[in-house]
Each structure stands twice: as structure tokens, then as C-alpha cells.
Amino acid sequence: MVQRTEEAARELESLRTFLRDKEIALNERLPPERELCEELGLSRGKLRKALAQLESEGQIWRHVGRGTFFGPRPVLNLGEVEFLCEKCRPTEVIEARMAMEPQMAKLAALHGTAANFTEMRRCIRLCRSAKDWRVYESWDNNFHQAIAAATCNKLLISLFETLNTVRRSTVWGQLRATRLPPKDHQSFAEHDDIYAAIVDRDAERAAEAMRTHLKSVRDRSYAPLFS
Amino acid sequence: MVQRTEEAARELESLRTFLRDKEIALNERLPPERELCEELGLSRGKLRKALAQLESEGQIWRHVGRGTFFGPRPVLNLGEVEFLCEKCRPTEVIEARMAMEPQMAKLAALHGTAANFTEMRRCIRLCRSAKDWRVYESWDNNFHQAIAAATCNKLLISLFETLNTVRRSTVWGQLRATRLPPKDHQSFAEHDDIYAAIVDRDAERAAEAMRTHLKSVRDRSYAPLFS
DNA sequence: GCCTGAACCATTTCGACATTGGTCAAAACA
DNA sequence: TGTTTTGACCAATGTCGAAATGGTTCAGGC
């Protein structure tokens, strides 16, 4: 039994080193499974197990007929989002978030289920334990997405996914340029406040906590521009 | 000169009667220009002039490589919107509107330009003068879209277009079933209030007026269900 | 019992070709 | 001379079939 898990771990590691060495870019498609089998000297079954592990970690995503891709799964059709990304100034993104997210926090406090709260806790926990700014960003994203899910309103969820995708692309562009520090203790406390208000079913407090958080994010993001 | 305009008018009328007699459905593609030329016995130039007139009236829309279509131009990719229309309950649509539109009214009060205000006035005027519930709905839509445009935030505008398209489809379904009266004096006054607050640059009052309007719409739409 | 390899499936991508609205210039017409 | 028609061309889109891809199943082998 130990033999088997050890072997699986080695296969997983060989896949990870492949991604690192080949310097696969974000959203880039990696070779089809059948080619990767030969390249890594694995059977397709073994390879698929390793890929499944990476997928569960959110490192890659797969789609029948399209391929396997590096990075988080895009939630929406890329065409429109690319269009929006090009046309939007970063200030527009934060303005849109400040318009939408406090209202969604309200609805999350009103309609959220226990499962939604569990997911929020998970995101907060993994946000805190992130050793890398990239992983932190990912779980921060998931936290806000979890709040959207808690509204139990499919239309709002879909709208927020679009907003979030645009946000992610612009933020990532910023991060690559400015190399922000990966850990941000202020955001941790603010996330806690938002979560507490939602679980308490206190809609107004949830909206206010979200507003405070977004203001804080905005000031931190754009303060360097004026200093 | 009179001869020529008379002739153009006759060609335009023959095209209108064609649309009526063939009972072209909403969003249906009508025959390509080259076929229509033969069918109506017009040269392509004449036909295109008549088509341009209908397009300027908003009756049809055209796109290179796709064709000419009956009805208002869809503002977004239909695939996602159709998906959302099927999956959304009407209560979700009004909930999403109550979350987004008051915030957008705020931003419209802050960032709106004179051109935006002129467009809002036009929509309000044409809303009042509408003799048909279908036309009324159309200009009501345009009014809310004008408010979105006044935020000067391309991302929010795009998000609202999606919301508005979903709303339109569900509202149209309702209307066809329940045959609501086309004129609604309460909405007229509410539109005026929203417009006045935005022009006064009073963000909070604009949001409150929008909230009042949406509550009123919600109560009128769903009151019949509980009576 | 488990792994392997191959085959098969549903979905998607890609390329070649036909179609369509937009445009222009020469021909035909008045 | 001025206008309209006609045909041709262009860029963008739809169409359709072949190839590619992830997901699944199953017989064969260790």
C-alpha cells in the first residue's frame, strides 16, 4: 500500500516538474494525454490520475475535445471577457465591484445555506495558509465567488463571474508588474468580518463590511500610483 | 423630387407588407438581399435603401456574413443569455435588478453627461407617447439602458446589458400570457423622479427613487399571483 | 486484483468552401 | 449630364466533414 502511494507521488511529481521545466504559461494548452504518456513514460491511466490530482488542486482544467489547460478554469466565454478586459480601466473594475458586491453580501446573508458558509470558511482558511501570492489570489477569488454563490441567484452569480474574470485578468497584470507582497493581514481580518456578518444573517453589516474591504483593497492598489 | 420620394415610399411599403404577409417571427432571418430583390422586383440599391430605413427605425438589424434579422438588435451573445433565460426564475431577475440598478443610478448621478440626460429625456417622452405595450416596453428598456450608459463604466454597462436581455425575455413571456395594460401612469411619475434626482446629481436620492420604482414594478408584476 | 493497451464515444477544433451584407466602378439609362 | 442598375469584389460569417481530444469501457496479461 505504501509502495503504491509512493509510486503515485513520484508520478505526480514528474508531472509537476514537467510543468515547471516547460514553463507552461497561464491558460496555455499542454500536450494531449496520449503525447504526455510517451513523453513522461507513463501509462495513460497513471497520467490521468496525476492530472486529476492537479485538477482537484485547481492547477489545471480539462475539457473534452479541447484539451488540458494550465491555470484556473475560465468561468465564461473568453471572447466577451477579452473584449471587456481590453476596454476596461482598472478603476472601472473596482467601481463595478463596489457597486455589486455589497449588495450581493446582503443577499448572501439573507439566502446563504450552511454549505455556502462551509465553503467560505474553507476559502478563508486556505487564503491564510497560502505561501504564495498566486495561491492567495486564487483563494481570495474563490471567497468572493462563494459569497456570490450564497445569493442563490443564478443570474447574479453569472454576472459576478463575468466581473470576477475581468477583475482577475487586470489584477494579474498589475501583480506581474508591481510584485505585490503575497500576504496581506488586513484582508484576512476583513474577510473574517464579512463572513461573521453573513453567518449572523446581518445583511446591512455584511454590506458595510464588504464596502470597507473593497475600499481597503482599492486604496492599497492605487496608493502606489500617487505616492 | 416628389416623384422620387413617392417612389421610395412605395418601395418601403412593399417591404413592410412583405414582412407582414410572410409573418416573419421575432429574431427570424429574412431572405438574403439578392433573393429579396427578385421576390419584390427591386434593384439591390433600392432594396438596401428601404432596408436601411427599417434598420434606422429599429425594426430590423443586419450583419455582414450573417444576414438580416427581424426585431431589435441583440446586445450580447445569445448563447449565454438563452441559457440564463431558461435557468432563471422571474423573482431572480427582479432581485438582481434591485441589487444592481440603484447602485447604477448612484453612479449615473455622479458621472452622467449632458448627452446621457438628453437620451433619458427622449426615452421618457417616447415612453409616455407609446400607444402600444410593446413600444412602451421597448422605451422603458431604453430608459434603464440610458441610466446604465450614464455610469460611464463599460464593465457595468456590459453586465447590465446581460441582465436587461434576460429581463426582456422573461417579461415578454409574462406579457404574452397575462396581457398587461400597455399604459402605466405610476411608472411615468417614477421615471420622472429618477431622472430628476440624477440630473440634480443627488446620488442617494437617485438610488432611492430607483429602489421605489423597482419595488413598484415588482409588486405590480407579482400581485396577481397572490390575489 | 490491478494495470495496461486499445478501442470507442461525445465533444470540440480546424480547414476548405459557400453565403451574406457592404462597397465600388463601369455600364446602361433617362 | 446625372442617376440607376448591374456585376464584381471584399471581409466576415455560416456550414460541413475530417481530425483531435478528454472520458469511458473492456478484454488481456502480470
Coordinates of C-alpha atoms (C1' of nucleotides) in Angstrom, one line a residue:
Chain A
M1 CA 0.0 0.0 0.0
V2 CA 2.8 2.4 0.9
Q3 CA 4.6 1.2 -2.2
R4 CA 1.6 2.3 -4.3
T5 CA 1.1 5.7 -2.9
E6 CA 4.8 6.4 -3.1
E7 CA 4.8 5.4 -6.7
A8 CA 1.8 7.7 -7.4
A9 CA 3.5 10.5 -5.6
R10 CA 6.6 10.1 -7.9
E11 CA 4.4 10.2 -11.0
L12 CA 2.7 13.3 -9.7
E13 CA 6.0 14.9 -9.1
S14 CA 7.3 14.1 -12.6
L15 CA 4.2 15.8 -14.0
R16 CA 4.8 18.9 -11.8
T17 CA 8.4 19.1 -12.9
F18 CA 7.3 18.9 -16.4
L19 CA 5.0 21.9 -16.0
R20 CA 7.8 23.8 -14.3
D21 CA 10.5 22.9 -16.8
K22 CA 8.5 23.6 -19.9
E23 CA 7.5 26.9 -18.4
I24 CA 3.9 26.5 -19.4
A25 CA 2.2 29.9 -19.5
L26 CA -1.1 30.7 -18.0
N27 CA -4.1 29.5 -20.0
E28 CA -1.7 27.6 -22.3
R29 CA -2.7 24.2 -23.5
L30 CA -0.4 21.4 -22.6
P31 CA 0.2 18.4 -24.9
P32 CA -2.7 15.9 -25.3
E33 CA -2.7 13.0 -22.8
R34 CA -1.5 10.5 -25.4
E35 CA 1.6 12.5 -26.1
L36 CA 2.3 13.2 -22.5
C37 CA 2.2 9.4 -21.8
E38 CA 5.1 8.9 -24.2
E39 CA 7.0 12.0 -23.0
L40 CA 6.8 11.1 -19.3
G41 CA 6.9 7.3 -19.9
L42 CA 3.7 6.7 -18.0
S43 CA 0.6 4.7 -18.9
R44 CA -2.4 6.8 -19.7
G45 CA -4.2 5.6 -16.6
K46 CA -1.4 6.7 -14.3
L47 CA -1.1 10.0 -16.1
R48 CA -4.8 10.7 -15.8
K49 CA -4.7 10.1 -12.1
A50 CA -1.9 12.6 -11.7
L51 CA -3.8 15.0 -13.9
A52 CA -6.9 14.5 -11.8
Q53 CA -5.0 15.4 -8.7
L54 CA -3.7 18.6 -10.3
E55 CA -7.2 19.4 -11.4
S56 CA -8.6 19.0 -7.9
E57 CA -5.9 21.4 -6.7
G58 CA -7.1 24.0 -9.3
Q59 CA -3.8 23.9 -11.1
I60 CA -5.2 22.8 -14.4
W61 CA -8.5 22.3 -16.0
R62 CA -9.7 19.9 -18.8
H63 CA -12.4 19.8 -21.3
V64 CA -13.4 17.1 -23.8
G65 CA -12.4 17.9 -27.3
R66 CA -10.4 21.0 -26.3
G67 CA -7.6 19.7 -24.2
T68 CA -5.9 20.3 -20.8
F69 CA -5.0 23.8 -19.8
F70 CA -2.8 25.4 -17.2
G71 CA -4.4 27.8 -14.7
P72 CA -7.8 28.2 -13.1
R73 CA -10.8 27.2 -15.2
P74 CA -12.3 30.2 -17.0
V75 CA -15.9 30.6 -15.9
L76 CA -17.2 32.3 -19.0
N77 CA -16.8 32.6 -22.7
L78 CA -13.4 34.2 -23.2
G79 CA -14.4 36.2 -26.3
E80 CA -16.5 38.7 -24.4
V81 CA -14.2 38.8 -21.4
E82 CA -11.2 39.5 -23.6
F83 CA -13.1 42.3 -25.1
L84 CA -14.0 43.7 -21.7
C85 CA -10.5 43.3 -20.4
E86 CA -9.1 45.5 -23.2
K87 CA -11.8 48.1 -22.9
C88 CA -11.8 48.5 -19.1
R89 CA -9.7 50.7 -17.0
P90 CA -8.8 49.2 -13.6
T91 CA -10.8 51.9 -11.8
E92 CA -13.9 50.8 -13.7
V93 CA -13.4 47.3 -12.3
I94 CA -13.1 48.4 -8.7
E95 CA -16.1 50.7 -9.2
A96 CA -18.2 47.9 -10.5
R97 CA -17.2 45.7 -7.6
M98 CA -18.1 48.4 -5.1
A99 CA -21.5 48.7 -6.8
M100 CA -22.2 45.0 -6.9
E101 CA -20.5 43.1 -4.1
P102 CA -22.0 44.9 -1.1
Q103 CA -25.5 44.1 -2.5
M104 CA -24.5 40.5 -3.0
A105 CA -23.2 40.3 0.5
K106 CA -26.6 41.4 1.7
L107 CA -28.4 38.7 -0.3
A108 CA -25.8 36.1 0.8
A109 CA -26.7 37.0 4.4
L110 CA -30.4 36.5 3.6
H111 CA -30.3 33.4 1.5
G112 CA -27.0 31.6 2.2
T113 CA -27.0 28.0 3.2
A114 CA -24.8 26.0 5.6
A115 CA -23.0 24.6 2.6
N116 CA -22.2 28.1 1.4
F117 CA -20.8 29.0 4.8
T118 CA -18.6 26.0 4.9
E119 CA -17.2 26.9 1.5
M120 CA -16.5 30.4 2.7
R121 CA -14.7 29.1 5.7
R122 CA -12.6 26.8 3.5
C123 CA -11.6 29.7 1.3
I124 CA -10.7 31.9 4.3
R125 CA -8.6 29.1 5.8
L126 CA -6.7 28.4 2.6
C127 CA -6.2 32.1 2.0
R128 CA -4.4 32.3 5.3
S129 CA -2.3 29.3 4.7
A130 CA -1.2 30.3 1.3
K131 CA 2.6 30.5 0.9
D132 CA 2.5 32.2 -2.5
W133 CA 0.8 35.4 -3.7
R134 CA -0.6 33.4 -6.6
V135 CA -2.3 30.9 -4.5
Y136 CA -3.5 33.6 -2.2
E137 CA -5.1 35.4 -5.1
S138 CA -6.8 32.2 -6.2
W139 CA -8.5 31.6 -2.8
D140 CA -9.4 35.2 -2.4
N141 CA -11.2 34.9 -5.7
N142 CA -12.9 31.8 -4.5
F143 CA -14.0 33.5 -1.4
H144 CA -15.8 36.3 -3.3
Q145 CA -17.2 33.7 -5.6
A146 CA -18.6 31.8 -2.6
I147 CA -20.4 34.9 -1.5
A148 CA -21.9 35.2 -4.9
A149 CA -23.0 31.6 -4.8
A150 CA -24.6 32.2 -1.4
T151 CA -27.1 34.7 -3.0
C152 CA -28.7 31.6 -4.6
N153 CA -29.5 33.8 -7.6
K154 CA -28.2 32.2 -10.8
L155 CA -28.4 35.4 -12.7
L156 CA -26.4 37.4 -10.2
I157 CA -23.9 34.5 -9.9
S158 CA -23.4 34.6 -13.7
L159 CA -23.0 38.4 -13.8
F160 CA -20.5 38.2 -11.0
E161 CA -18.5 35.5 -12.7
T162 CA -18.0 37.9 -15.7
L163 CA -17.0 40.7 -13.4
N164 CA -14.6 38.4 -11.5
T165 CA -12.9 37.2 -14.6
V166 CA -12.3 40.7 -15.8
R167 CA -11.0 41.6 -12.4
R168 CA -8.7 38.6 -12.2
S169 CA -7.1 39.4 -15.6
T170 CA -6.5 43.1 -14.7
V171 CA -5.2 42.3 -11.2
W172 CA -2.9 39.6 -12.5
G173 CA -1.5 42.1 -15.0
Q174 CA -0.9 44.5 -12.1
L175 CA 0.7 41.9 -9.9
R176 CA 3.2 40.8 -12.5
A177 CA 4.3 44.4 -12.9
T178 CA 4.4 45.6 -9.3
R179 CA 5.2 42.3 -7.4
L180 CA 2.9 42.9 -4.5
P181 CA 3.6 41.0 -1.3
P182 CA 1.7 37.8 -1.2
K183 CA 0.4 38.1 2.4
D184 CA -1.9 40.8 3.5
H185 CA -3.1 40.6 7.0
Q186 CA -5.5 43.5 6.7
S187 CA -7.5 41.5 4.2
F188 CA -7.6 38.5 6.5
A189 CA -9.4 40.4 9.2
E190 CA -11.8 42.0 6.7
H191 CA -12.7 38.6 5.2
D192 CA -13.4 37.4 8.8
D193 CA -15.7 40.4 9.3
I194 CA -17.6 39.8 6.1
Y195 CA -18.0 36.1 6.9
A196 CA -19.2 36.8 10.5
A197 CA -21.8 39.3 9.4
I198 CA -23.2 36.9 6.7
V199 CA -23.4 34.0 9.1
D200 CA -25.1 36.2 11.6
R201 CA -27.7 37.0 8.9
D202 CA -27.0 40.6 9.4
A203 CA -27.4 41.9 5.8
E204 CA -26.6 45.6 6.5
R205 CA -23.4 44.7 8.4
A206 CA -22.4 42.3 5.7
A207 CA -22.8 45.0 3.1
E208 CA -20.9 47.5 5.2
A209 CA -18.0 45.0 5.9
M210 CA -17.8 44.3 2.1
R211 CA -17.7 48.0 1.4
T212 CA -14.9 48.5 3.9
H213 CA -13.0 45.7 2.4
L214 CA -13.3 46.9 -1.1
K215 CA -12.3 50.5 -0.1
S216 CA -9.2 49.0 1.6
V217 CA -8.3 47.0 -1.5
R218 CA -8.8 50.0 -3.7
D219 CA -6.6 52.2 -1.5
R220 CA -3.9 49.6 -1.3
S221 CA -3.9 49.0 -5.1
Y222 CA -3.8 52.6 -6.2
A223 CA -2.0 54.3 -3.4
P224 CA 1.4 53.5 -5.0
L225 CA 0.3 55.4 -8.1
F226 CA 0.1 58.7 -6.1
S227 CA 3.0 58.2 -3.7
Chain B
M1 CA -38.1 65.3 -56.4
V2 CA -41.6 64.5 -55.1
Q3 CA -41.7 61.7 -57.7
R4 CA -38.6 60.2 -56.2
T5 CA -39.6 60.3 -52.6
E6 CA -43.0 58.9 -53.6
E7 CA -41.3 56.0 -55.4
A8 CA -39.0 55.3 -52.4
A9 CA -42.1 55.3 -50.1
R10 CA -43.8 52.8 -52.3
E11 CA -40.7 50.5 -52.2
L12 CA -40.5 50.8 -48.5
E13 CA -44.2 49.9 -48.2
S14 CA -43.8 46.9 -50.3
L15 CA -41.1 45.7 -48.0
R16 CA -43.2 46.3 -44.9
T17 CA -46.1 44.3 -46.4
F18 CA -43.7 41.6 -47.2
L19 CA -42.7 41.4 -43.6
R20 CA -46.3 41.4 -42.5
D21 CA -47.6 38.9 -45.0
K22 CA -44.8 36.4 -44.5
E23 CA -45.4 36.6 -40.8
I24 CA -41.7 36.9 -40.0
A25 CA -41.2 35.9 -36.4
L26 CA -39.0 37.8 -33.9
N27 CA -35.3 37.2 -34.4
E28 CA -36.0 35.3 -37.6
R29 CA -33.7 35.8 -40.5
L30 CA -35.3 37.1 -43.6
P31 CA -34.1 36.1 -47.1
P32 CA -30.7 37.5 -48.3
E33 CA -30.8 40.7 -50.2
R34 CA -30.2 39.1 -53.5
E35 CA -33.2 36.9 -53.2
L36 CA -35.4 39.7 -51.9
C37 CA -34.5 41.7 -55.0
E38 CA -36.1 39.2 -57.2
E39 CA -39.0 38.5 -54.9
L40 CA -40.0 42.1 -54.6
G41 CA -38.9 43.1 -58.1
L42 CA -36.5 45.8 -56.9
S43 CA -32.9 46.6 -57.7
R44 CA -30.5 45.9 -54.9
G45 CA -29.8 49.5 -54.4
K46 CA -33.4 50.4 -53.9
L47 CA -33.9 47.4 -51.6
R48 CA -31.0 48.4 -49.5
K49 CA -32.3 51.9 -49.1
A50 CA -35.6 50.5 -47.8
L51 CA -33.8 48.1 -45.5
A52 CA -31.6 51.0 -44.2
Q53 CA -34.8 52.9 -43.3
L54 CA -36.2 49.9 -41.5
E55 CA -32.9 49.4 -39.7
S56 CA -32.9 53.1 -38.6
E57 CA -36.4 52.5 -37.1
G58 CA -35.1 49.6 -35.1
Q59 CA -37.3 47.1 -36.9
I60 CA -34.5 45.0 -38.3
W61 CA -30.8 44.6 -37.9
R62 CA -28.1 43.4 -40.3
H63 CA -24.7 41.9 -40.0
V64 CA -22.1 41.1 -42.7
G65 CA -21.9 37.3 -43.3
R66 CA -24.9 36.5 -41.1
G67 CA -27.9 38.2 -42.8
T68 CA -30.8 40.5 -42.0
F69 CA -32.9 39.8 -38.9
F70 CA -36.3 40.9 -37.7
G71 CA -36.6 42.6 -34.3
P72 CA -34.2 44.7 -32.1
R73 CA -30.5 44.0 -32.3
P74 CA -29.4 41.6 -29.6
V75 CA -26.8 43.3 -27.4
L76 CA -25.0 40.2 -26.4
N77 CA -24.0 36.7 -27.3
L78 CA -27.4 34.9 -27.5
G79 CA -26.0 31.6 -26.2
E80 CA -25.3 32.6 -22.7
V81 CA -28.5 34.7 -22.5
E82 CA -30.6 31.8 -23.7
F83 CA -29.0 29.6 -21.0
L84 CA -29.7 32.2 -18.4
C85 CA -33.3 32.7 -19.5
E86 CA -34.1 29.1 -19.1
K87 CA -32.4 28.8 -15.7
C88 CA -33.8 31.9 -14.1
R89 CA -37.0 32.4 -12.2
P90 CA -38.6 35.8 -12.7
T91 CA -38.1 36.5 -9.0
E92 CA -34.3 36.2 -9.5
V93 CA -34.4 38.7 -12.3
I94 CA -36.2 41.4 -10.1
E95 CA -33.9 40.6 -7.2
A96 CA -30.9 41.1 -9.5
R97 CA -32.3 44.4 -10.7
M98 CA -32.9 45.6 -7.2
A99 CA -29.3 44.7 -6.3
M100 CA -27.7 46.5 -9.3
E101 CA -29.9 49.3 -10.6
P102 CA -30.0 51.6 -7.5
Q103 CA -26.2 51.5 -7.4
M104 CA -26.0 52.3 -11.1
A105 CA -28.4 55.2 -10.6
K106 CA -26.0 56.5 -8.0
L107 CA -23.1 56.3 -10.4
A108 CA -25.2 57.9 -13.2
A109 CA -25.9 60.8 -10.9
L110 CA -22.1 61.2 -10.3
H111 CA -20.8 60.6 -13.8
G112 CA -23.7 61.3 -16.2
T113 CA -23.1 63.7 -19.1
A114 CA -25.5 66.1 -20.8
A115 CA -25.8 63.7 -23.7
N116 CA -26.8 61.0 -21.3
F117 CA -29.5 63.2 -19.8
T118 CA -30.9 64.1 -23.2
E119 CA -31.2 60.4 -24.1
M120 CA -33.0 59.8 -20.8
R121 CA -35.5 62.6 -21.6
R122 CA -36.1 61.2 -25.0
C123 CA -36.9 57.7 -23.6
I124 CA -39.2 59.2 -21.0
R125 CA -41.0 61.2 -23.7
L126 CA -41.4 58.3 -26.1
C127 CA -42.5 56.0 -23.2
R128 CA -45.3 58.4 -22.5
S129 CA -46.4 58.7 -26.1
A130 CA -46.4 55.0 -26.7
K131 CA -49.7 53.7 -28.0
D132 CA -48.8 50.0 -27.7
W133 CA -47.5 48.0 -24.7
R134 CA -44.8 46.6 -26.9
V135 CA -43.4 50.0 -27.8
Y136 CA -43.8 51.1 -24.2
E137 CA -41.7 48.2 -23.0
S138 CA -39.1 49.0 -25.6
W139 CA -38.6 52.6 -24.5
D140 CA -38.8 51.6 -20.8
N141 CA -35.9 49.3 -21.6
N142 CA -34.0 52.1 -23.3
F143 CA -34.5 54.3 -20.3
H144 CA -32.9 51.9 -18.0
Q145 CA -30.2 51.3 -20.5
A146 CA -29.6 55.0 -20.7
I147 CA -29.0 55.1 -17.0
A148 CA -26.5 52.3 -17.3
A149 CA -24.8 54.2 -20.1
A150 CA -24.6 57.3 -17.8
T151 CA -22.4 55.4 -15.3
C152 CA -19.6 55.8 -17.9
N153 CA -18.4 52.4 -16.8
K154 CA -18.1 49.9 -19.7
L155 CA -18.0 46.9 -17.5
L156 CA -21.2 47.8 -15.6
I157 CA -22.8 48.7 -18.9
S158 CA -22.0 45.3 -20.3
L159 CA -23.2 43.5 -17.2
F160 CA -26.4 45.4 -17.2
E161 CA -27.0 44.6 -20.9
T162 CA -26.9 40.9 -20.0
L163 CA -29.3 41.5 -17.1
N164 CA -31.6 43.6 -19.3
T165 CA -31.7 41.0 -22.1
V166 CA -32.7 38.3 -19.6
R167 CA -35.3 40.6 -18.1
R168 CA -36.8 41.4 -21.5
S169 CA -37.2 37.8 -22.5
T170 CA -38.9 36.9 -19.3
V171 CA -41.1 40.0 -19.2
W172 CA -42.1 39.4 -22.8
G173 CA -43.2 35.9 -21.9
Q174 CA -45.2 37.2 -19.0
L175 CA -46.8 39.9 -21.1
R176 CA -47.9 37.5 -23.8
A177 CA -49.5 35.3 -21.1
T178 CA -51.2 37.9 -18.9
R179 CA -51.8 40.8 -21.4
L180 CA -50.9 43.6 -19.1
P181 CA -52.3 47.0 -19.9
P182 CA -49.8 48.9 -22.1
K183 CA -50.1 52.2 -20.2
D184 CA -48.9 52.6 -16.6
H185 CA -49.1 56.0 -15.1
Q186 CA -47.3 55.1 -11.9
S187 CA -44.2 54.2 -13.8
F188 CA -44.2 57.6 -15.6
A189 CA -44.0 59.5 -12.4
E190 CA -41.4 57.2 -11.0
H191 CA -39.2 57.6 -14.1
D192 CA -39.5 61.4 -13.7
D193 CA -38.3 61.1 -10.1
I194 CA -35.3 59.0 -11.1
Y195 CA -34.4 61.4 -13.9
A196 CA -34.8 64.5 -11.7
A197 CA -32.5 63.0 -9.0
I198 CA -29.9 62.1 -11.5
V199 CA -29.9 65.5 -13.1
D200 CA -29.7 67.1 -9.7
R201 CA -26.5 65.0 -9.1
D202 CA -28.2 63.7 -5.9
A203 CA -26.8 60.1 -5.8
E204 CA -28.6 58.9 -2.8
R205 CA -32.0 60.2 -3.9
A206 CA -31.5 58.6 -7.3
A207 CA -30.8 55.3 -5.7
E208 CA -33.8 55.6 -3.5
A209 CA -36.1 56.6 -6.4
M210 CA -34.8 53.6 -8.4
R211 CA -35.5 51.4 -5.4
T212 CA -39.0 52.7 -5.1
H213 CA -39.6 52.2 -8.8
L214 CA -38.4 48.6 -8.8
K215 CA -40.5 47.8 -5.7
S216 CA -43.5 49.2 -7.5
V217 CA -42.7 47.1 -10.6
R218 CA -42.3 44.0 -8.6
D219 CA -45.5 44.5 -6.7
R220 CA -47.5 45.1 -9.8
S221 CA -45.9 42.1 -11.6
Y222 CA -46.4 39.6 -8.9
A223 CA -49.5 40.9 -7.0
P224 CA -51.8 38.9 -9.5
L225 CA -50.1 35.7 -8.4
F226 CA -51.3 36.1 -4.8
S227 CA -54.8 37.6 -5.4
Chain C
dG1 C1' -6.6 -7.6 -8.0
dC2 C1' -4.7 -4.4 -10.5
dC3 C1' -2.6 -2.4 -14.5
dT4 C1' -2.2 -2.0 -19.5
dG5 C1' -3.4 -1.1 -24.0
dA6 C1' -6.6 -0.5 -27.4
dA7 C1' -11.0 0.7 -29.0
dC8 C1' -15.0 3.5 -28.8
dC9 C1' -17.8 7.8 -27.6
dA10 C1' -19.2 12.7 -27.3
dT11 C1' -17.4 17.0 -27.9
dT12 C1' -14.6 20.3 -29.9
dT13 C1' -11.3 22.3 -33.2
dC14 C1' -9.7 23.2 -37.7
dG15 C1' -9.7 23.9 -42.6
dA16 C1' -11.9 24.5 -47.0
dC17 C1' -15.8 26.2 -49.3
dA18 C1' -20.3 28.6 -49.9
dT19 C1' -23.0 32.5 -48.3
dT20 C1' -24.0 37.3 -46.9
dG21 C1' -24.0 42.3 -46.2
dG22 C1' -21.1 46.3 -47.6
dT23 C1' -18.7 48.8 -51.3
dC24 C1' -17.2 50.5 -55.7
dA25 C1' -16.8 51.3 -60.5
dA26 C1' -18.2 50.7 -65.1
dA27 C1' -22.2 50.2 -68.0
dA28 C1' -27.0 51.4 -69.1
dC29 C1' -30.4 54.6 -68.9
dA30 C1' -33.1 59.0 -69.0
Chain D
dT1 C1' -25.1 65.2 -67.5
dG2 C1' -26.9 62.9 -63.6
dT3 C1' -29.0 58.7 -61.9
dT4 C1' -29.7 53.9 -61.6
dT5 C1' -28.5 49.4 -62.4
dT6 C1' -25.5 45.7 -62.7
dG7 C1' -21.8 43.0 -61.8
dA8 C1' -17.8 42.1 -59.4
dC9 C1' -15.0 42.1 -55.3
dC10 C1' -14.1 42.2 -50.1
dA11 C1' -14.3 41.0 -45.3
dA12 C1' -16.9 38.5 -42.1
dT13 C1' -19.8 34.6 -41.1
dG14 C1' -22.1 30.1 -41.6
dT15 C1' -21.6 25.2 -43.0
dC16 C1' -19.9 20.7 -43.1
dG17 C1' -16.7 17.0 -42.7
dA18 C1' -12.3 15.2 -41.0
dA19 C1' -9.1 15.2 -37.3
dA20 C1' -8.1 15.7 -32.5
dT21 C1' -9.1 15.3 -27.5
dG22 C1' -10.6 14.0 -22.9
dG23 C1' -13.7 10.4 -20.8
dT24 C1' -15.1 5.6 -20.6
dT25 C1' -15.2 0.7 -21.2
dC26 C1' -13.4 -3.9 -21.7
dA27 C1' -10.6 -7.8 -22.9
dG28 C1' -5.9 -9.4 -21.9
dG29 C1' -1.9 -10.0 -19.0
dC30 C1' 1.0 -9.9 -15.0

